[in-house]
Amino acid sequence: MKVFPPPISNAAELEKAKNFIEQCQEIIGTEYVYLSDADKSPFLTDWSKRFTGEALAVLRPKNTNEVAALAALCHSENIAIVPQGGNTGLCGGATPSKNSHCIVISTSRLNRIRELDLENSTITLDAGVVLMNAQEAAVKVGKLFPLSLAAEGSCTIGGNLSTNAGGVQVLRYGNMRDLCLGIELVTPTGEIFNGLRGLRKDNTGYSLKDLYIGAEGSLGIITAATLKLYPLPKSRVTALVSIQSVRAGIQLIDLARESSNADLTAFELISTRALRLVAKRAKNIESFSSTESDWVVLLEFSSMEAENINRERLENLLGRALELELIADAVIANSIQQSKDLWSIREGIPEAQFELGTVIKHDISLPISQIASFVEDTEVKLQQLWPKMQTIIFGHVGDGNLHYNLAPLSPNLSNDIEERRNSINQLVHDQVYAHLGSFSAEHGIGQSKRDELPLRKSNVEMELMRSIKKALDPKNIMNPGKVL
């Protein structure tokens, strides 16, 4: 039995909607066309719970051809498409707007590993493959896919590409744009572009894939990708280090690069305020959660050399840093499990911070040379204006990406900080640009930052972006209201 959406506004529109839904059901099967509120609900709210929208239906195609058929149908019927992967975004980029005449296309059933080319060190896979599954597929053949995020158990490759995700190992391996060699995508008119070539060099005109990576589904639907693989490191050594200041942390990065060359895989700055949120559920950090220092660094060396050589290199680094009074204390993992325990600290912060009440998140990027002055200057300005809030800071400081979040000193002050959200955002973002940074590093623009984007980019940049959007999606059916 086929079920249809409730009446829209009149009989003609209802009949048109019924016909549209019937055609969708014919393309992908009735069971994969979600129409009831209960079935659609998980796809209509983003992970932050700040954005909720509406859709005629949620569609779950199983392959690229079905996606193309749905896109062609939507194009002919002038129905907007919201592409969605794991729905782990924080800016509302994969969430439909309210009162929108759209459908959500979930890529969750596009989950095949298509090819592992070991000689070329590439993996070709569907956009709906969960990141952790891609990592595990690589490990099974003795390779490494290095993208690593706190949401890796649920985020998908398509979403990672659409937001140009970075993660904790971007310092060594780069973000998704750097890891991607080719993509397959469906255009707004339902045509299929197959660019799944595993080439490191292809200088044949415009780099089309780079238009779609980071575009948040506003130009087309990424359905597959060919990604780089790397040799599995023979050893990993992880340390949690208490540092004297953010400036000392920046000096420690330089020292680590000098001593490790390319073996420095990750360098995460964490405020002790953030550390204390997870201290009760993490091991080996009792001394750090009570330290007088306001900052710690979680760093990792990964190497093709034996573990004892890698460990000795790290110990020498920390010894030199101690002599230079850059660090106050350090713990080095003695096993794989201890290393996982240390990384669980960093991975647990995003969720643990919500215990504080309303959290205002900022995903910002700064030149490494500007990080210390930004943190110092912005903290002073915030405390002068709103002394009843605290900063929760953590991030991939090795590449300049900070998660600069604010929370009330007490959960019962959540309404107070929520009322100040716009003013807080403006102050923080003004500070970011005063320090030559960007107000969006890896989470994207989505809905939350859309209106601010024209204030932060030049007219020339905005017009170029609008021209690309108009050329590739003239009907504006691809994720309307996002980015632009």
Coordinates of C-alpha atoms in Angstrom, one line a residue:
M1 CA 0.0 0.0 0.0
K2 CA 1.4 3.4 -1.0
V3 CA 1.3 6.3 1.5
F4 CA 1.4 9.9 0.4
P5 CA 2.2 13.2 2.1
P6 CA -0.6 15.2 3.6
P7 CA -2.4 17.8 1.5
I8 CA -0.1 20.7 0.5
S9 CA -2.5 23.5 -0.3
N10 CA -4.9 22.5 -3.1
A11 CA -6.0 19.5 -5.0
A12 CA -3.8 20.1 -8.0
E13 CA -0.6 20.3 -5.9
L14 CA -1.7 17.2 -4.0
E15 CA -2.1 15.3 -7.2
K16 CA 1.3 16.5 -8.4
A17 CA 2.9 15.4 -5.2
K18 CA 1.2 12.0 -5.4
N19 CA 2.6 11.5 -8.9
F20 CA 6.0 12.5 -7.8
I21 CA 6.1 10.2 -4.9
E22 CA 4.8 7.3 -7.0
Q23 CA 7.7 7.9 -9.5
C24 CA 10.2 7.9 -6.6
Q25 CA 8.8 4.6 -5.4
E26 CA 9.1 3.1 -8.8
I27 CA 12.8 4.2 -9.0
I28 CA 14.0 3.0 -5.7
G29 CA 11.2 0.9 -4.2
T30 CA 8.4 1.8 -1.9
E31 CA 10.2 0.7 1.3
Y32 CA 13.0 3.2 0.7
V33 CA 10.7 6.2 0.3
Y34 CA 10.1 7.5 3.8
L35 CA 6.9 9.5 4.2
S36 CA 5.7 9.3 7.8
D37 CA 6.9 11.8 10.4
A38 CA 8.4 9.0 12.4
D39 CA 10.4 7.6 9.5
K40 CA 11.5 11.1 8.3
S41 CA 12.4 12.5 11.7
P42 CA 16.0 11.2 12.1
F43 CA 16.9 12.8 8.8
L44 CA 15.4 16.3 9.5
T45 CA 17.4 17.4 12.5
D46 CA 21.2 18.0 12.5
W47 CA 23.6 16.6 15.1
S48 CA 23.7 19.9 17.1
K49 CA 19.9 19.9 17.4
R50 CA 19.9 23.5 16.4
F51 CA 18.4 23.0 12.9
T52 CA 15.2 21.2 12.1
G53 CA 13.4 21.2 8.7
E54 CA 10.7 19.6 6.6
A55 CA 10.7 17.4 3.5
L56 CA 8.1 15.8 1.3
A57 CA 10.1 12.5 1.6
V58 CA 13.4 11.0 2.6
L59 CA 14.8 8.8 -0.2
R60 CA 17.4 6.1 0.2
P61 CA 18.7 5.0 -3.2
K62 CA 21.2 2.1 -3.4
N63 CA 23.4 3.1 -6.3
T64 CA 24.5 6.0 -8.5
N65 CA 22.0 5.2 -11.3
E66 CA 19.1 5.5 -8.8
V67 CA 20.5 8.8 -7.5
A68 CA 20.7 10.1 -11.1
A69 CA 17.1 9.0 -11.9
L70 CA 15.9 10.8 -8.7
A71 CA 17.9 13.9 -9.6
A72 CA 16.5 14.0 -13.1
L73 CA 12.9 13.6 -11.8
C74 CA 13.4 16.4 -9.2
H75 CA 14.9 18.7 -11.9
S76 CA 11.9 18.2 -14.2
E77 CA 9.5 18.7 -11.3
N78 CA 11.4 21.7 -9.8
I79 CA 11.7 19.9 -6.4
A80 CA 14.8 20.8 -4.3
I81 CA 17.3 18.1 -3.2
V82 CA 19.1 18.0 0.2
P83 CA 21.9 15.5 0.0
Q84 CA 22.7 13.8 3.3
G85 CA 25.4 11.4 4.5
G86 CA 25.8 10.4 8.2
N87 CA 24.0 13.6 9.4
T88 CA 26.8 14.5 11.8
G89 CA 27.2 18.1 10.7
L90 CA 27.2 21.1 13.0
C91 CA 26.1 23.9 10.7
G92 CA 22.8 22.6 9.3
G93 CA 24.3 21.9 5.9
A94 CA 22.6 18.6 5.4
T95 CA 19.3 19.6 7.0
P96 CA 16.3 20.9 5.0
S97 CA 14.8 24.3 5.8
K98 CA 11.4 24.7 7.3
N99 CA 8.5 25.0 4.9
S100 CA 10.7 23.8 2.1
H101 CA 9.4 22.0 -1.0
C102 CA 12.2 19.4 -1.0
I103 CA 13.3 15.8 -0.6
V104 CA 16.3 14.5 1.3
I105 CA 18.4 12.0 -0.5
S106 CA 20.3 9.9 2.0
T107 CA 23.4 8.1 0.7
S108 CA 23.3 5.6 3.5
R109 CA 22.7 2.6 1.2
L110 CA 25.5 3.6 -1.1
N111 CA 28.0 1.7 1.0
R112 CA 30.2 -0.5 -1.2
I113 CA 33.9 -0.6 -1.2
R114 CA 34.3 -0.7 -5.0
E115 CA 38.0 -1.4 -5.4
L116 CA 41.3 -1.6 -3.5
D117 CA 44.2 -0.9 -5.9
L118 CA 47.2 -1.8 -3.8
E119 CA 49.8 -1.1 -6.4
N120 CA 48.3 2.4 -6.9
S121 CA 47.7 2.8 -3.2
T122 CA 44.1 3.9 -3.7
I123 CA 40.6 2.9 -2.5
T124 CA 37.5 3.6 -4.5
L125 CA 34.3 3.5 -2.5
D126 CA 30.7 4.7 -2.4
A127 CA 29.9 8.1 -0.8
G128 CA 27.7 6.4 1.9
V129 CA 30.6 4.3 3.3
V130 CA 31.1 5.1 7.0
L131 CA 34.5 6.5 7.6
M132 CA 35.4 3.9 10.2
N133 CA 34.6 1.1 7.6
A134 CA 36.9 2.8 5.1
Q135 CA 39.7 2.8 7.7
E136 CA 39.1 -0.8 8.5
A137 CA 39.0 -1.9 4.8
A138 CA 42.4 -0.3 4.3
V139 CA 43.9 -1.9 7.4
K140 CA 42.8 -5.3 6.3
V141 CA 45.1 -5.0 3.2
G142 CA 48.0 -3.5 5.2
K143 CA 47.2 0.1 4.3
L144 CA 46.2 3.3 6.1
F145 CA 43.4 5.7 5.2
P146 CA 44.4 8.5 7.6
L147 CA 41.3 10.7 8.0
S148 CA 40.3 10.4 11.6
L149 CA 37.4 12.3 13.3
A150 CA 35.5 12.0 16.6
A151 CA 32.4 11.1 14.5
E152 CA 34.2 8.5 12.4
G153 CA 31.8 5.7 13.5
S154 CA 28.8 7.5 11.8
C155 CA 30.1 10.2 9.4
T156 CA 30.4 9.1 5.7
I157 CA 32.9 9.6 2.9
G158 CA 30.5 11.8 0.9
G159 CA 29.9 14.1 3.9
N160 CA 33.6 14.3 4.6
L161 CA 34.2 15.4 1.0
S162 CA 31.3 17.8 1.0
T163 CA 32.7 19.6 4.0
N164 CA 36.4 19.0 3.1
A165 CA 36.9 17.4 6.6
G166 CA 40.3 17.6 8.3
G167 CA 40.6 15.7 11.5
V168 CA 43.5 14.9 13.9
Q169 CA 46.0 13.7 11.3
V170 CA 45.7 16.6 8.8
L171 CA 49.1 17.9 10.0
R172 CA 50.8 15.0 8.2
Y173 CA 48.3 13.8 5.6
G174 CA 46.2 16.8 4.8
N175 CA 42.4 17.2 4.6
M176 CA 40.0 15.4 2.3
R177 CA 40.8 17.6 -0.6
D178 CA 44.4 16.4 -0.3
L179 CA 43.4 12.8 0.1
C180 CA 41.0 12.7 -2.9
L181 CA 42.2 11.8 -6.4
G182 CA 38.8 11.6 -8.1
I183 CA 35.0 11.7 -7.6
E184 CA 31.9 10.4 -9.2
L185 CA 28.9 12.7 -8.9
V186 CA 25.4 13.3 -10.1
T187 CA 24.6 16.7 -11.5
P188 CA 21.4 18.6 -10.7
T189 CA 20.0 17.5 -14.1
G190 CA 20.7 13.8 -13.3
E191 CA 23.8 13.3 -15.4
I192 CA 26.6 11.2 -14.1
F193 CA 30.2 12.6 -14.1
N194 CA 32.6 9.7 -13.6
G195 CA 36.0 11.1 -12.5
L196 CA 37.2 8.1 -10.6
R197 CA 40.7 8.2 -11.9
G198 CA 43.4 7.4 -9.5
L199 CA 45.9 9.9 -10.9
R200 CA 48.3 12.0 -8.9
K201 CA 48.8 14.2 -11.9
D202 CA 46.0 15.1 -14.4
N203 CA 46.6 18.6 -15.9
T204 CA 43.8 18.5 -18.4
G205 CA 41.9 21.7 -17.7
Y206 CA 39.8 22.7 -14.7
S207 CA 40.0 20.5 -11.7
L208 CA 36.3 19.7 -11.6
K209 CA 36.4 17.6 -8.4
D210 CA 37.7 20.6 -6.5
L211 CA 34.5 22.5 -7.2
Y212 CA 32.5 19.9 -5.5
I213 CA 34.7 19.1 -2.5
G214 CA 33.7 21.5 0.2
A215 CA 30.6 22.7 -1.7
E216 CA 28.2 21.0 0.8
G217 CA 26.0 19.4 -1.8
S218 CA 25.1 22.8 -3.3
L219 CA 26.4 21.9 -6.8
G220 CA 25.7 18.2 -7.1
I221 CA 25.6 14.9 -5.2
I222 CA 28.9 13.1 -4.7
T223 CA 28.3 9.4 -5.1
A224 CA 31.8 7.8 -5.0
A225 CA 35.4 8.7 -4.6
T226 CA 38.9 7.4 -5.2
L227 CA 41.1 8.2 -2.2
K228 CA 44.8 7.9 -1.4
L229 CA 46.1 5.1 0.9
Y230 CA 49.4 5.1 2.8
P231 CA 51.7 2.5 4.3
L232 CA 50.6 1.4 7.7
P233 CA 53.1 2.9 10.2
K234 CA 55.2 0.3 12.0
S235 CA 55.1 2.2 15.2
R236 CA 53.0 4.9 16.9
V237 CA 54.0 6.7 20.1
T238 CA 51.6 9.0 21.8
A239 CA 52.2 11.5 24.7
L240 CA 50.1 13.9 26.7
V241 CA 52.1 16.9 27.7
S242 CA 51.4 19.7 30.1
I243 CA 52.7 23.0 28.6
Q244 CA 53.4 26.3 30.2
S245 CA 51.4 28.4 27.8
V246 CA 49.9 28.5 24.3
R247 CA 53.1 30.3 23.2
A248 CA 55.1 27.4 24.6
G249 CA 52.9 25.0 22.7
I250 CA 53.7 26.8 19.4
Q251 CA 57.4 26.6 20.2
L252 CA 56.9 22.9 20.9
I253 CA 55.5 22.4 17.4
D254 CA 58.6 23.8 15.9
L255 CA 60.8 21.7 18.1
A256 CA 58.8 18.6 17.3
R257 CA 59.1 19.2 13.6
E258 CA 62.8 19.6 13.9
S259 CA 63.3 16.4 15.7
S260 CA 60.7 14.2 13.9
N261 CA 60.8 15.5 10.3
A262 CA 57.6 14.1 8.7
D263 CA 56.9 11.6 11.6
L264 CA 54.8 14.2 13.6
T265 CA 51.3 12.9 12.8
A266 CA 49.2 14.9 15.2
F267 CA 49.5 17.9 17.6
E268 CA 46.3 18.7 19.5
L269 CA 46.0 21.6 21.8
I270 CA 43.6 21.1 24.7
S271 CA 42.7 23.5 27.5
T272 CA 42.6 22.0 31.0
R273 CA 39.0 23.2 31.2
A274 CA 38.2 20.9 28.3
L275 CA 40.4 18.1 29.8
R276 CA 38.6 18.2 33.1
L277 CA 35.3 17.4 31.3
V278 CA 36.6 13.9 30.4
A279 CA 39.1 13.4 33.3
K280 CA 36.7 11.2 35.3
R281 CA 36.3 8.8 32.4
A282 CA 39.9 8.8 31.2
K283 CA 43.0 7.0 32.6
N284 CA 46.5 8.2 33.4
I285 CA 45.6 11.9 33.4
E286 CA 44.9 12.6 37.1
S287 CA 48.0 14.9 37.4
F288 CA 47.0 16.8 34.3
S289 CA 43.5 17.5 35.3
S290 CA 44.7 19.2 38.5
T291 CA 47.8 20.9 36.9
E292 CA 48.3 24.6 37.4
S293 CA 48.9 24.9 33.7
D294 CA 45.9 25.9 31.6
W295 CA 47.0 23.8 28.6
V296 CA 48.0 20.4 27.5
V297 CA 49.1 19.0 24.2
L298 CA 48.3 15.5 22.8
L299 CA 50.9 14.6 20.2
E300 CA 51.8 11.5 18.2
F301 CA 54.7 10.3 16.2
S302 CA 54.1 7.6 13.6
S303 CA 57.0 6.0 11.9
M304 CA 58.2 3.2 9.6
E305 CA 60.9 2.6 12.1
A306 CA 60.8 0.3 15.1
E307 CA 58.9 1.5 18.2
N308 CA 62.0 1.8 20.3
I309 CA 63.5 4.2 17.8
N310 CA 60.3 6.2 17.6
R311 CA 59.9 6.3 21.4
E312 CA 63.5 7.4 21.9
R313 CA 62.9 10.3 19.4
L314 CA 59.9 11.4 21.4
E315 CA 61.7 11.1 24.7
N316 CA 64.5 13.2 23.4
L317 CA 62.0 15.8 22.2
L318 CA 60.3 16.0 25.6
G319 CA 63.7 16.1 27.4
R320 CA 64.7 19.1 25.3
A321 CA 61.4 20.8 25.9
L322 CA 61.7 20.3 29.6
E323 CA 65.2 21.9 29.6
L324 CA 63.7 24.9 27.6
E325 CA 60.9 25.1 30.2
L326 CA 58.3 24.7 27.5
I327 CA 56.6 21.7 29.3
A328 CA 55.9 20.9 32.9
D329 CA 54.9 17.2 32.8
A330 CA 54.4 14.4 30.3
V331 CA 53.0 10.9 30.1
I332 CA 54.0 8.6 27.2
A333 CA 51.7 5.7 26.4
N334 CA 53.4 2.3 27.0
S335 CA 50.9 0.2 25.0
I336 CA 48.4 0.4 22.2
Q337 CA 45.6 0.5 24.8
Q338 CA 47.2 3.4 26.7
S339 CA 47.5 5.2 23.4
K340 CA 43.8 4.7 22.8
D341 CA 43.0 5.9 26.3
L342 CA 44.9 9.1 25.6
W343 CA 43.1 9.7 22.3
S344 CA 39.8 8.9 24.0
I345 CA 40.4 12.1 25.9
R346 CA 40.4 14.2 22.8
E347 CA 37.6 12.3 21.1
G348 CA 35.3 12.6 24.2
I349 CA 35.4 16.4 24.5
P350 CA 32.9 17.4 21.8
E351 CA 30.1 15.4 23.5
A352 CA 31.2 15.9 27.2
Q353 CA 31.1 19.7 26.9
F354 CA 27.3 19.6 26.6
E355 CA 27.2 18.8 30.3
L356 CA 27.9 22.5 30.8
G357 CA 24.7 23.5 29.1
T358 CA 24.4 25.6 26.0
V359 CA 27.6 25.6 24.0
I360 CA 28.4 28.1 21.3
K361 CA 30.8 26.5 18.9
H362 CA 33.4 28.2 16.7
D363 CA 35.3 26.2 14.1
I364 CA 38.1 28.6 13.2
S365 CA 41.4 28.6 11.4
L366 CA 44.4 30.9 12.2
P367 CA 48.0 31.2 11.0
I368 CA 49.9 29.2 13.6
S369 CA 52.0 32.3 14.4
Q370 CA 48.7 34.1 15.4
I371 CA 47.2 31.5 17.6
A372 CA 48.7 32.6 20.9
S373 CA 47.8 36.2 20.5
F374 CA 44.3 35.4 19.4
V375 CA 43.7 33.2 22.4
E376 CA 45.1 35.8 24.8
D377 CA 43.4 38.8 23.3
T378 CA 40.0 37.2 22.8
E379 CA 39.8 35.8 26.3
V380 CA 40.3 39.3 27.7
K381 CA 37.6 40.8 25.6
L382 CA 35.1 38.0 26.3
Q383 CA 35.7 38.2 30.1
Q384 CA 35.2 42.0 30.0
L385 CA 31.8 41.7 28.4
W386 CA 30.5 38.4 29.8
P387 CA 32.3 37.2 32.9
K388 CA 29.8 34.4 33.5
M389 CA 31.1 32.3 30.6
Q390 CA 34.1 30.1 30.0
T391 CA 36.0 29.0 26.9
I392 CA 36.4 25.4 26.0
I393 CA 39.3 25.2 23.6
F394 CA 40.7 22.2 21.7
G395 CA 41.8 21.5 18.2
H396 CA 44.4 20.6 15.6
V397 CA 46.7 23.4 16.4
G398 CA 49.4 21.9 14.2
D399 CA 47.4 23.1 11.2
G400 CA 45.9 26.2 12.8
N401 CA 42.4 24.8 13.4
L402 CA 40.9 25.6 16.8
H403 CA 37.5 24.5 18.1
Y404 CA 36.9 27.7 20.2
N405 CA 33.7 27.1 22.1
L406 CA 32.0 29.0 24.9
A407 CA 29.8 27.7 27.7
P408 CA 28.2 29.2 30.8
L409 CA 29.9 28.8 34.2
S410 CA 26.7 27.0 35.3
P411 CA 24.1 25.2 33.2
N412 CA 21.4 27.3 34.7
L413 CA 22.9 30.3 32.8
S414 CA 22.3 28.6 29.4
N415 CA 19.5 31.0 28.5
D416 CA 21.7 33.9 29.3
I417 CA 24.5 32.8 26.9
E418 CA 22.0 31.8 24.2
E419 CA 20.6 35.4 24.2
R420 CA 24.1 36.6 23.5
R421 CA 24.9 34.1 20.7
N422 CA 25.0 36.6 17.9
S423 CA 27.1 39.1 19.9
I424 CA 29.5 36.4 20.9
N425 CA 29.8 35.1 17.4
Q426 CA 30.5 38.6 16.1
L427 CA 33.2 39.3 18.7
V428 CA 35.0 36.0 18.1
H429 CA 34.8 36.2 14.4
D430 CA 36.0 39.8 14.4
Q431 CA 39.0 38.6 16.4
V432 CA 39.6 35.8 14.0
Y433 CA 39.8 38.1 11.0
A434 CA 41.9 40.7 13.0
H435 CA 44.3 37.8 13.4
L436 CA 44.2 36.9 9.6
G437 CA 42.1 33.8 10.1
S438 CA 38.9 32.2 8.8
F439 CA 35.6 31.6 10.7
S440 CA 35.1 28.2 9.1
A441 CA 37.9 25.7 9.1
E442 CA 36.3 22.3 8.6
H443 CA 32.6 22.3 9.5
G444 CA 31.5 24.2 6.5
I445 CA 29.0 27.1 6.1
G446 CA 25.6 25.3 5.9
Q447 CA 22.8 27.4 7.3
S448 CA 24.4 28.7 10.5
K449 CA 27.2 30.8 8.8
R450 CA 25.5 31.5 5.5
D451 CA 24.4 35.1 6.3
E452 CA 27.8 36.0 7.7
L453 CA 29.7 34.7 4.7
P454 CA 29.2 37.8 2.5
L455 CA 30.4 39.9 5.4
R456 CA 33.7 38.0 5.6
K457 CA 34.4 37.5 1.8
S458 CA 35.0 40.2 -0.8
N459 CA 32.4 41.1 -3.4
V460 CA 34.6 39.5 -6.0
E461 CA 34.8 36.2 -4.2
M462 CA 31.0 36.1 -3.6
E463 CA 30.2 36.9 -7.2
L464 CA 32.5 34.2 -8.4
M465 CA 30.8 31.7 -6.1
R466 CA 27.4 32.8 -7.3
S467 CA 28.5 32.5 -10.9
I468 CA 29.6 28.9 -10.4
K469 CA 26.3 28.1 -8.6
K470 CA 24.2 29.6 -11.4
A471 CA 26.2 27.8 -14.1
L472 CA 26.1 24.4 -12.5
D473 CA 22.7 24.6 -10.8
P474 CA 20.6 27.2 -12.7
K475 CA 17.3 26.1 -11.1
N476 CA 18.8 26.3 -7.6
I477 CA 17.5 22.8 -6.6
M478 CA 20.7 21.5 -5.0
N479 CA 20.6 22.2 -1.3
P480 CA 19.1 25.6 -1.6
G481 CA 19.7 28.1 1.3
K482 CA 23.1 26.5 2.2
V483 CA 26.4 28.3 1.7
L484 CA 24.8 31.0 -0.5

